[in-house]
Tab-separated table of C-alpha atoms and ligand atoms in Angstrom:
chain	number	residue	atom	x	y	z
A	1	MET	CA	-4.224	-72.522	80.175
A	2	SER	CA	-5.628	-72.390	76.638
A	3	LEU	CA	-7.434	-69.370	75.198
A	4	ALA	CA	-10.690	-71.349	75.112
A	5	SER	CA	-10.517	-72.264	78.795
A	6	VAL	CA	-9.657	-68.681	79.807
A	7	ILE	CA	-12.665	-67.434	77.837
A	8	ARG	CA	-14.941	-70.035	79.436
A	9	SER	CA	-13.709	-69.194	82.957
A	10	GLU	CA	-13.986	-65.431	82.474
A	11	GLU	CA	-17.513	-65.781	81.113
A	12	ARG	CA	-18.479	-67.553	84.309
A	13	LEU	CA	-16.433	-65.553	86.825
A	14	LEU	CA	-15.991	-61.910	85.784
A	15	LEU	CA	-18.368	-58.973	85.564
A	16	PRO	CA	-19.282	-58.764	81.892
A	17	THR	CA	-17.678	-55.329	81.387
A	18	TYR	CA	-15.326	-56.097	78.484
A	19	ASP	CA	-15.764	-57.356	74.961
A	20	ARG	CA	-12.232	-58.662	74.464
A	21	HIS	CA	-10.545	-59.748	71.245
A	22	HIS	CA	-10.014	-63.518	71.376
A	23	ILE	CA	-6.232	-63.415	71.835
A	24	LEU	CA	-4.252	-64.608	74.839
A	25	PHE	CA	-1.076	-62.585	75.183
A	26	GLU	CA	1.859	-64.162	76.940
A	27	ARG	CA	4.860	-61.886	76.543
A	28	GLY	CA	6.200	-58.736	74.953
A	29	ARG	CA	9.527	-57.213	73.949
A	30	GLY	CA	10.042	-53.767	72.471
A	31	VAL	CA	7.230	-52.960	70.036
A	32	TYR	CA	6.105	-56.597	69.712
A	33	LEU	CA	3.801	-58.932	71.626
A	34	TRP	CA	3.445	-62.722	71.351
A	35	ASP	CA	0.252	-64.695	71.852
A	36	SER	CA	-0.251	-68.238	73.175
A	37	ARG	CA	0.002	-69.660	69.653
A	38	GLY	CA	3.397	-68.037	69.097
A	39	ASN	CA	2.071	-65.317	66.756
A	40	ARG	CA	3.935	-62.002	66.858
A	41	TYR	CA	1.967	-58.719	66.873
A	42	LEU	CA	3.144	-55.169	66.184
A	43	ASP	CA	1.772	-53.097	69.055
A	44	PHE	CA	0.482	-49.684	67.884
A	45	LEU	CA	-1.818	-49.254	70.885
A	46	SER	CA	0.563	-49.865	73.818
A	47	GLY	CA	-2.150	-50.980	76.219
A	48	ILE	CA	-4.138	-47.772	75.437
A	49	GLY	CA	-1.202	-45.424	75.782
A	50	VAL	CA	0.396	-47.060	78.813
A	51	ASN	CA	3.428	-49.008	77.552
A	52	ALA	CA	5.116	-45.914	76.176
A	53	LEU	CA	8.571	-47.490	76.329
A	54	GLY	CA	7.329	-50.708	74.774
A	55	HIS	CA	7.505	-54.063	76.515
A	56	ALA	CA	10.243	-55.364	78.812
A	57	HIS	CA	12.306	-52.173	78.575
A	58	PRO	CA	15.690	-53.012	80.189
A	59	ALA	CA	15.845	-49.924	82.471
A	60	ILE	CA	12.272	-50.510	83.688
A	61	GLN	CA	12.952	-54.219	84.275
A	62	ARG	CA	16.094	-53.428	86.268
A	63	THR	CA	14.302	-50.902	88.501
A	64	LEU	CA	11.333	-53.189	89.010
A	65	LYS	CA	13.485	-56.114	90.045
A	66	ARG	CA	15.635	-54.046	92.384
A	67	GLN	CA	12.705	-52.288	94.078
A	68	ALA	CA	10.487	-55.411	94.305
A	69	GLY	CA	13.238	-57.002	96.364
A	70	ARG	CA	13.455	-54.000	98.717
A	71	LEU	CA	10.001	-52.495	99.393
A	72	ILE	CA	6.722	-52.696	97.472
A	73	HIS	CA	4.211	-50.978	99.777
A	74	ILE	CA	4.346	-49.001	102.986
A	75	SER	CA	1.097	-46.848	102.898
A	76	ASN	CA	0.937	-43.090	103.120
A	77	LEU	CA	1.292	-43.145	106.904
A	78	PHE	CA	5.095	-43.253	106.497
A	79	PHE	CA	7.809	-41.801	104.295
A	80	HIS	CA	9.689	-43.577	101.565
A	81	GLU	CA	12.372	-42.060	99.419
A	82	TYR	CA	10.656	-41.979	96.003
A	83	GLN	CA	7.552	-39.739	96.184
A	84	ALA	CA	9.473	-36.498	96.696
A	85	GLU	CA	12.057	-37.481	94.072
A	86	LEU	CA	9.326	-38.221	91.522
A	87	ALA	CA	7.482	-35.010	92.440
A	88	LYS	CA	10.722	-33.066	91.903
A	89	ARG	CA	11.057	-34.436	88.376
A	90	LEU	CA	7.371	-33.972	87.483
A	91	THR	CA	7.216	-30.407	88.789
A	92	ARG	CA	10.397	-29.556	86.885
A	93	ILE	CA	8.992	-30.781	83.557
A	94	SER	CA	5.475	-29.376	84.095
A	95	GLY	CA	6.305	-25.953	85.562
A	96	LEU	CA	3.968	-26.734	88.480
A	97	ASP	CA	4.895	-26.903	92.166
A	98	ARG	CA	3.346	-29.907	93.874
A	99	ALA	CA	2.131	-33.447	93.249
A	100	PHE	CA	-0.358	-35.902	94.712
A	101	PHE	CA	-0.025	-39.575	93.741
A	102	CYS	CA	-2.877	-42.027	93.223
A	103	ASN	CA	-3.487	-45.218	91.256
A	104	SER	CA	-5.319	-44.417	88.040
A	105	GLY	CA	-6.488	-41.730	85.674
A	106	THR	CA	-9.999	-41.476	87.014
A	107	GLU	CA	-8.685	-41.182	90.557
A	108	ALA	CA	-6.397	-38.315	89.542
A	109	TRP	CA	-9.361	-36.597	87.907
A	110	GLU	CA	-11.578	-37.063	90.974
A	111	GLY	CA	-8.830	-35.500	93.106
A	112	ALA	CA	-8.508	-32.580	90.722
A	113	LEU	CA	-12.258	-31.876	90.954
A	114	LYS	CA	-12.080	-31.996	94.752
A	115	LEU	CA	-9.138	-29.627	94.658
A	116	ALA	CA	-11.111	-27.168	92.506
A	117	ARG	CA	-14.036	-27.234	94.927
A	118	ILE	CA	-11.899	-26.832	98.044
A	119	TYR	CA	-9.848	-24.074	96.432
A	120	ALA	CA	-13.033	-22.175	95.609
A	121	ARG	CA	-14.409	-22.709	99.107
A	122	THR	CA	-11.173	-21.518	100.707
A	123	ASN	CA	-10.219	-18.667	98.441
A	124	ASN	CA	-13.056	-17.023	96.702
A	125	THR	CA	-16.693	-16.499	97.231
A	126	ASN	CA	-19.381	-15.547	94.838
A	127	GLY	CA	-21.220	-13.167	97.132
A	128	HIS	CA	-21.656	-15.416	100.164
A	129	LYS	CA	-21.751	-18.698	98.251
A	130	PRO	CA	-18.525	-20.428	97.174
A	131	LYS	CA	-18.185	-20.894	93.445
A	132	TRP	CA	-18.949	-24.513	92.642
A	133	ARG	CA	-19.937	-24.909	88.986
A	134	ILE	CA	-17.592	-26.749	86.665
A	135	LEU	CA	-17.442	-26.312	82.905
A	136	ALA	CA	-16.412	-29.384	80.937
A	137	LEU	CA	-16.491	-30.100	77.208
A	138	ASP	CA	-18.843	-31.967	74.945
A	139	ASN	CA	-17.378	-35.222	73.745
A	140	SER	CA	-14.861	-35.426	76.592
A	141	PHE	CA	-13.809	-38.495	78.580
A	142	HIS	CA	-12.375	-38.354	82.093
A	143	GLY	CA	-12.946	-41.844	83.516
A	144	ARG	CA	-15.545	-44.167	85.002
A	145	THR	CA	-16.024	-43.046	88.603
A	146	PHE	CA	-18.872	-40.706	89.470
A	147	GLY	CA	-17.078	-37.324	89.384
A	148	SER	CA	-15.295	-38.299	86.193
A	149	LEU	CA	-18.553	-39.465	84.612
A	150	ALA	CA	-20.220	-36.216	85.660
A	151	THR	CA	-17.635	-34.231	83.681
A	152	THR	CA	-17.584	-36.671	80.743
A	153	GLY	CA	-19.533	-35.187	77.841
A	154	GLN	CA	-20.692	-38.410	76.202
A	155	ALA	CA	-24.162	-39.760	76.901
A	156	LYS	CA	-23.207	-43.428	76.398
A	157	TYR	CA	-20.920	-43.353	79.444
A	158	ARG	CA	-23.138	-41.157	81.650
A	159	ASP	CA	-26.734	-42.078	80.988
A	160	PRO	CA	-26.850	-45.528	82.608
A	161	PHE	CA	-25.654	-44.054	85.907
A	162	VAL	CA	-27.560	-40.792	86.392
A	163	PRO	CA	-28.027	-38.894	88.676
A	164	LEU	CA	-24.383	-37.777	88.700
A	165	LEU	CA	-22.513	-35.005	90.498
A	166	PRO	CA	-24.516	-31.770	90.069
A	167	GLY	CA	-23.143	-28.405	88.919
A	168	VAL	CA	-21.438	-29.458	85.671
A	169	GLY	CA	-22.122	-27.596	82.410
A	170	PHE	CA	-20.939	-28.696	78.968
A	171	VAL	CA	-19.441	-26.347	76.412
A	172	ARG	CA	-19.417	-27.142	72.712
A	173	PHE	CA	-15.966	-28.350	71.645
A	174	ASN	CA	-13.731	-25.470	70.512
A	175	ASP	CA	-16.694	-23.056	70.488
A	176	VAL	CA	-15.278	-19.859	71.982
A	177	ASP	CA	-18.644	-18.082	71.944
A	178	ASP	CA	-20.276	-20.886	73.904
A	179	LEU	CA	-17.420	-20.870	76.421
A	180	GLN	CA	-17.650	-17.104	76.854
A	181	HIS	CA	-21.428	-17.357	77.198
A	182	GLN	CA	-21.410	-20.141	79.826
A	183	PHE	CA	-18.580	-18.823	81.995
A	184	ASP	CA	-19.820	-16.744	84.916
A	185	ALA	CA	-18.986	-15.841	88.520
A	186	GLY	CA	-20.296	-19.204	89.774
A	187	VAL	CA	-17.731	-21.270	87.837
A	188	CYS	CA	-14.846	-22.623	89.925
A	189	ALA	CA	-13.081	-24.499	87.099
A	190	ILE	CA	-12.914	-25.086	83.377
A	191	CYS	CA	-11.677	-28.587	82.750
A	192	LEU	CA	-10.707	-30.295	79.522
A	193	GLU	CA	-8.428	-32.755	77.749
A	194	THR	CA	-5.814	-30.884	75.724
A	195	ILE	CA	-6.374	-33.588	73.107
A	196	GLN	CA	-9.564	-35.595	73.450
A	197	GLY	CA	-8.674	-39.276	73.224
A	198	GLU	CA	-11.861	-41.329	73.588
A	199	GLY	CA	-13.647	-38.462	71.825
A	200	GLY	CA	-11.827	-39.281	68.582
A	201	ILE	CA	-8.383	-37.585	68.818
A	202	CYS	CA	-9.660	-34.007	68.734
A	203	THR	CA	-7.155	-31.285	69.508
A	204	VAL	CA	-8.310	-28.249	71.455
A	205	SER	CA	-7.770	-25.068	69.420
A	206	PRO	CA	-5.260	-22.432	70.630
A	207	GLU	CA	-8.053	-19.801	70.663
A	208	PHE	CA	-10.249	-21.955	72.868
A	209	LEU	CA	-7.492	-22.904	75.328
A	210	LYS	CA	-6.245	-19.330	75.546
A	211	LEU	CA	-9.767	-18.061	76.209
A	212	ALA	CA	-10.240	-20.724	78.908
A	213	ARG	CA	-6.996	-19.518	80.526
A	214	LYS	CA	-8.016	-15.852	80.278
A	215	LEU	CA	-11.499	-16.397	81.717
A	216	THR	CA	-10.269	-18.537	84.616
A	217	GLU	CA	-7.443	-16.127	85.422
A	218	SER	CA	-9.638	-13.056	85.468
A	219	GLY	CA	-12.500	-14.892	87.197
A	220	ASP	CA	-10.332	-16.482	89.914
A	221	ALA	CA	-11.308	-19.949	88.728
A	222	LEU	CA	-8.995	-22.832	87.824
A	223	LEU	CA	-7.933	-24.257	84.496
A	224	ILE	CA	-7.669	-28.043	84.844
A	225	LEU	CA	-6.136	-30.062	82.021
A	226	ASP	CA	-6.566	-33.799	81.700
A	227	GLU	CA	-3.323	-35.078	80.149
A	228	ILE	CA	-3.871	-38.664	81.208
A	229	GLN	CA	-3.748	-39.812	77.592
A	230	CYS	CA	-1.964	-36.953	75.813
A	231	GLY	CA	0.646	-36.067	78.462
A	232	LEU	CA	4.098	-37.370	79.419
A	233	GLY	CA	5.749	-37.257	76.024
A	234	ARG	CA	2.929	-38.629	73.870
A	235	THR	CA	2.876	-35.485	71.667
A	236	GLY	CA	6.657	-35.022	71.576
A	237	ARG	CA	6.728	-32.575	74.474
A	238	TYR	CA	6.473	-33.400	78.143
A	239	PHE	CA	2.888	-32.110	78.142
A	240	ALA	CA	0.526	-31.284	75.279
A	241	TYR	CA	-0.260	-27.852	76.777
A	242	GLN	CA	3.395	-26.933	76.206
A	243	HIS	CA	2.593	-26.698	72.473
A	244	TYR	CA	0.233	-23.807	73.290
A	245	GLY	CA	2.227	-21.639	75.680
A	246	VAL	CA	-0.598	-21.938	78.225
A	247	GLN	CA	0.134	-22.892	81.830
A	248	PRO	CA	-2.724	-24.634	83.715
A	249	ASP	CA	-3.447	-24.590	87.454
A	250	ILE	CA	-3.898	-28.351	87.666
A	251	VAL	CA	-2.827	-31.209	85.370
A	252	THR	CA	-3.753	-34.851	85.737
A	253	ILE	CA	-1.532	-37.642	84.417
A	254	ALA	CA	-1.541	-41.435	84.611
A	255	LYS	CA	-1.310	-43.992	81.786
A	256	PRO	CA	2.443	-44.163	80.953
A	257	LEU	CA	3.668	-42.671	84.230
A	258	ALA	CA	4.921	-45.914	85.773
A	259	ALA	CA	5.529	-47.730	82.473
A	260	GLY	CA	2.682	-50.223	83.026
A	261	LEU	CA	2.266	-50.202	86.800
A	262	PRO	CA	-0.835	-48.381	88.054
A	263	LEU	CA	0.085	-44.813	89.029
A	264	GLY	CA	-1.682	-41.496	88.533
A	265	ALA	CA	-0.880	-37.988	89.708
A	266	ILE	CA	-2.323	-34.534	90.173
A	267	LEU	CA	0.142	-31.703	89.596
A	268	THR	CA	-0.726	-28.213	90.772
A	269	THR	CA	0.520	-24.856	91.999
A	270	ASP	CA	1.496	-23.893	95.557
A	271	ARG	CA	-1.448	-21.482	95.606
A	272	VAL	CA	-4.026	-24.183	94.805
A	273	ALA	CA	-2.343	-26.837	96.964
A	274	SER	CA	-2.492	-24.596	100.017
A	275	SER	CA	-6.250	-25.194	100.296
A	276	MET	CA	-5.731	-28.926	101.045
A	277	HIS	CA	-5.034	-30.099	104.572
A	278	PRO	CA	-4.162	-33.474	106.116
A	279	GLY	CA	-7.128	-35.814	106.111
A	280	MET	CA	-9.004	-34.132	103.247
A	281	HIS	CA	-7.796	-36.520	100.565
A	282	GLY	CA	-5.754	-39.704	100.458
A	283	THR	CA	-5.277	-43.244	99.204
A	284	THR	CA	-3.940	-46.525	100.557
A	285	PHE	CA	-1.981	-47.669	97.521
A	286	GLY	CA	-1.252	-44.418	95.661
A	287	GLY	CA	2.385	-43.418	95.298
A	288	GLY	CA	3.858	-46.643	96.657
A	289	PRO	CA	7.623	-47.196	96.480
A	290	LEU	CA	7.519	-49.713	93.632
A	291	ALA	CA	5.379	-47.605	91.290
A	292	CYS	CA	7.241	-44.385	92.162
A	293	ALA	CA	10.699	-45.902	91.694
A	294	VAL	CA	9.675	-47.157	88.251
A	295	ALA	CA	8.085	-43.783	87.383
A	296	ILE	CA	11.332	-41.987	88.225
A	297	GLU	CA	13.051	-44.246	85.731
A	298	PHE	CA	10.314	-43.601	83.147
A	299	VAL	CA	10.654	-39.813	83.457
A	300	ARG	CA	14.439	-40.119	83.210
A	301	VAL	CA	14.186	-42.139	79.979
A	302	LEU	CA	11.551	-39.725	78.640
A	303	ASP	CA	14.196	-37.020	78.279
A	304	ASP	CA	15.945	-39.130	75.641
A	305	VAL	CA	12.899	-39.967	73.498
A	306	LEU	CA	11.001	-36.678	73.058
A	307	ASP	CA	12.829	-35.623	69.863
A	308	HIS	CA	12.304	-39.089	68.448
A	309	VAL	CA	8.535	-38.957	69.223
A	310	ARG	CA	8.262	-35.669	67.322
A	311	GLU	CA	10.251	-36.963	64.334
A	312	VAL	CA	8.607	-40.359	63.960
A	313	GLY	CA	5.215	-38.792	64.745
A	314	THR	CA	5.615	-36.319	61.880
A	315	TYR	CA	6.638	-39.155	59.563
A	316	PHE	CA	3.625	-41.250	60.645
A	317	SER	CA	1.218	-38.367	60.213
A	318	GLN	CA	2.578	-37.625	56.705
A	319	GLN	CA	2.155	-41.266	55.711
A	320	LEU	CA	-1.441	-41.264	56.997
A	321	GLU	CA	-2.107	-38.062	55.004
A	322	GLY	CA	-0.656	-39.881	51.978
A	323	LEU	CA	-3.254	-42.629	52.453
A	324	LYS	CA	-5.970	-40.005	52.684
A	325	ALA	CA	-5.026	-38.755	49.235
A	326	THR	CA	-5.701	-42.214	47.750
A	327	HIS	CA	-8.633	-43.545	49.811
A	328	GLY	CA	-11.909	-41.674	49.587
A	329	CYS	CA	-13.279	-43.218	52.782
A	330	ILE	CA	-10.716	-41.353	54.949
A	331	ARG	CA	-12.265	-38.150	56.247
A	332	GLU	CA	-9.444	-36.670	58.318
A	333	VAL	CA	-6.083	-37.358	59.954
A	334	ARG	CA	-5.717	-35.709	63.371
A	335	GLY	CA	-3.485	-35.512	66.410
A	336	MET	CA	0.059	-34.679	67.463
A	337	GLY	CA	3.258	-36.666	67.923
A	338	LEU	CA	2.348	-40.305	68.512
A	339	MET	CA	-1.288	-39.656	69.412
A	340	LEU	CA	-2.882	-39.897	65.980
A	341	GLY	CA	-6.357	-40.616	64.700
A	342	MET	CA	-7.759	-41.307	61.269
A	343	GLU	CA	-11.455	-40.669	60.860
A	344	LEU	CA	-13.190	-42.925	58.355
A	345	GLU	CA	-16.546	-42.348	56.760
A	346	SER	CA	-18.421	-44.996	58.767
A	347	ALA	CA	-18.206	-47.056	61.937
A	348	ASP	CA	-18.577	-50.283	59.933
A	349	ILE	CA	-15.565	-49.480	57.793
A	350	ALA	CA	-13.488	-48.498	60.841
A	351	LYS	CA	-14.468	-51.746	62.564
A	352	ALA	CA	-13.561	-53.763	59.474
A	353	VAL	CA	-10.142	-52.083	59.193
A	354	VAL	CA	-9.286	-52.786	62.845
A	355	SER	CA	-10.242	-56.391	62.305
A	356	VAL	CA	-8.177	-56.744	59.085
A	357	LEU	CA	-5.158	-55.227	60.850
A	358	LEU	CA	-5.603	-57.668	63.699
A	359	GLN	CA	-5.624	-60.544	61.198
A	360	ASN	CA	-2.339	-59.053	59.944
A	361	LYS	CA	-1.050	-59.063	63.537
A	362	ILE	CA	-1.123	-55.316	64.077
A	363	LEU	CA	-2.836	-53.841	67.155
A	364	ILE	CA	-4.730	-50.561	66.903
A	365	ASN	CA	-8.216	-49.669	68.113
A	366	ARG	CA	-11.292	-47.710	67.148
A	367	THR	CA	-12.555	-44.816	69.179
A	368	HIS	CA	-15.632	-42.631	68.855
A	369	GLU	CA	-17.051	-45.210	66.403
A	370	THR	CA	-15.376	-43.970	63.227
A	371	VAL	CA	-11.822	-43.089	64.288
A	372	LEU	CA	-8.816	-45.415	64.058
A	373	ARG	CA	-6.615	-44.593	67.026
A	374	PHE	CA	-2.832	-44.980	67.015
A	375	LEU	CA	-1.000	-44.798	70.348
A	376	PRO	CA	2.217	-46.691	69.617
A	377	PRO	CA	5.160	-46.948	72.015
A	378	TYR	CA	7.560	-44.006	71.761
A	379	ILE	CA	10.299	-46.346	70.541
A	380	ILE	CA	8.741	-47.241	67.175
A	381	ARG	CA	10.832	-46.615	64.074
A	382	GLU	CA	9.898	-45.553	60.554
A	383	LYS	CA	10.013	-49.193	59.408
A	384	HIS	CA	7.228	-50.017	61.907
A	385	VAL	CA	5.183	-47.091	60.587
A	386	ASP	CA	5.750	-48.415	57.047
A	387	ASP	CA	4.425	-51.844	58.102
A	388	VAL	CA	1.258	-50.266	59.487
A	389	ILE	CA	0.761	-47.986	56.482
A	390	ARG	CA	1.126	-50.953	54.093
A	391	ALA	CA	-1.421	-52.937	56.109
A	392	LEU	CA	-3.842	-49.991	56.195
A	393	ASP	CA	-3.424	-49.402	52.477
A	394	SER	CA	-4.193	-52.997	51.684
A	395	ALA	CA	-7.132	-53.136	54.134
A	396	LEU	CA	-8.632	-49.969	52.662
A	397	SER	CA	-8.149	-51.287	49.106
A	398	SER	CA	-9.660	-54.707	49.781
A	399	SER	CA	-12.716	-55.677	47.795
A	400	ALA	CA	-14.609	-56.616	50.975
A	401	LEU	CA	-14.115	-53.116	52.323
A	402	LYS	CA	-15.113	-51.554	49.026
A	403	ARG	CA	-18.331	-53.625	49.077
A	404	GLN	CA	-18.902	-52.461	52.657
A	405	ARG	CA	-18.427	-48.873	51.536
A	406	VAL	CA	-20.924	-49.210	48.682
A	407	ALA	CA	-23.441	-50.734	51.134
A	408	THR	CA	-22.862	-47.905	53.662
A	409	GLN	CA	-23.314	-45.250	50.997
A	410	ALA	CA	-26.500	-46.918	49.731
A	411	ALA	CA	-27.874	-47.094	53.291
A	412	SER	CA	-27.037	-43.443	53.880
A	413	ARG	CA	-28.720	-42.418	50.581
A	414	ALA	CA	-31.823	-44.422	51.513
A	415	HIS	CA	-31.859	-42.788	54.957
A	416	ASN	CA	-31.607	-39.297	53.396
A	417	ARG	CA	-34.398	-40.085	50.945
A	418	HIS	CA	-36.597	-41.321	53.787
A	419	THR	CA	-35.875	-38.195	55.910
A	420	ARG	CA	-36.570	-35.903	52.939
A	421	SER	CA	-39.880	-37.575	52.130
A	422	ARG	CA	-40.973	-37.405	55.784
A	423	ASN	CA	-40.202	-33.701	55.878
A	424	GLU	CA	-42.043	-32.936	52.644
B	501	PLP	C1	-8.196	-38.448	79.023
B	501	PLP	C2	-8.488	-39.545	79.994
B	501	PLP	N1	-8.838	-39.221	81.248
B	501	PLP	C3	-9.096	-40.170	82.162
B	501	PLP	C4	-9.027	-41.502	81.858
B	501	PLP	C5	-9.317	-42.553	82.895
B	501	PLP	O1	-8.160	-43.212	83.212
B	501	PLP	P1	-8.214	-44.653	83.960
B	501	PLP	O2	-8.772	-45.616	82.987
B	501	PLP	O3	-6.789	-44.927	84.333
B	501	PLP	O4	-9.076	-44.466	85.150
B	501	PLP	C6	-8.689	-41.881	80.566
B	501	PLP	C7	-8.650	-43.297	80.182
B	501	PLP	O5	-8.671	-43.673	79.051
B	501	PLP	C8	-8.408	-40.878	79.602
B	501	PLP	O6	-8.072	-41.183	78.348
């Protein structure tokens, strides 16, 4: 099928939820992808943080082939040999005790919210009423289902679907005073991404995370961390919270867990898990033998790449900082390991840079309007970073972009003048 016929068919047949780039990908190997015209692309997005071992990784292929020929699905009515084995590995690397497997990030997050509510109902009461309020963060993103939307602090995702789950309050990002002020005896959980991904690669501060841990510990509430994007090696440690010396009560993971197959998980403590009983939560597909067997392989390979993620991540971040020193339109470079963002001075410029990189056959994306997001596979090398830095440098130096910048600055000056004269 040609790209044009796929586009025509999708326009007629699919819900119009995506605004896709007009590229038809056919295969991938390592850090590269090939489209239907034979063009090769350097993948610095890895399917939004999913293909952490790149494409067609030999160990993943081997496991997939072997397990697909044995057993793909059995449901959660019966045992298979891989859930407990995967849980053993995930609890060992997270310092938590138990796992629940599902199919996606948003499903893991929904389960975590249910766990917080049932834990509060079972274990602690606020007078006679169970605690039930949840504190989430401004600018957060936890997924597209209703509970996830209710805890997502960005109007563009929430507003079309209100009313959402009640009882959620939003704290200003990294504002310890606001957190202290909003936390009270009715709160059953504080929940946050250790590094906000869709929110523009914003790292939670140690003071804020430590206060969240202290308040939840002393208030018998739970600290829930969403590591769906930043967890499982992305920052050069198994989990991003391990950079802070803070241990959460619940962690959610998904994206890279099964190296491209859909698999999510909730990890938690024995104490929290003891409030769940058979029948309270479940899934048909979650934790199937195929996805779990592949995830075991992913976690095994992860051990060998963490040091590399830290090293190449530091190199990448230094190179981005180097660009910042020469291009005035770069506001900030943020992130950890191989979860990096570069904030530019306007959405138009960020959009233009993504598009120029795409023309140069490099995949990145733009998040939170003005931020270039880099989520490359963990197996990239310095030479791949150099290719991306060269392409960014030339995109940011191009005369078209400079003209765009002059236009943006003129528009912003005109806007300021207009606001000033209205206020006078
Ligand atoms: C931090 C975070 N939480 C939750 C989700 C939702 O995951 P999914 O798209 O697998 O439902 C995402 C997806 O981007 C995410 O980045």
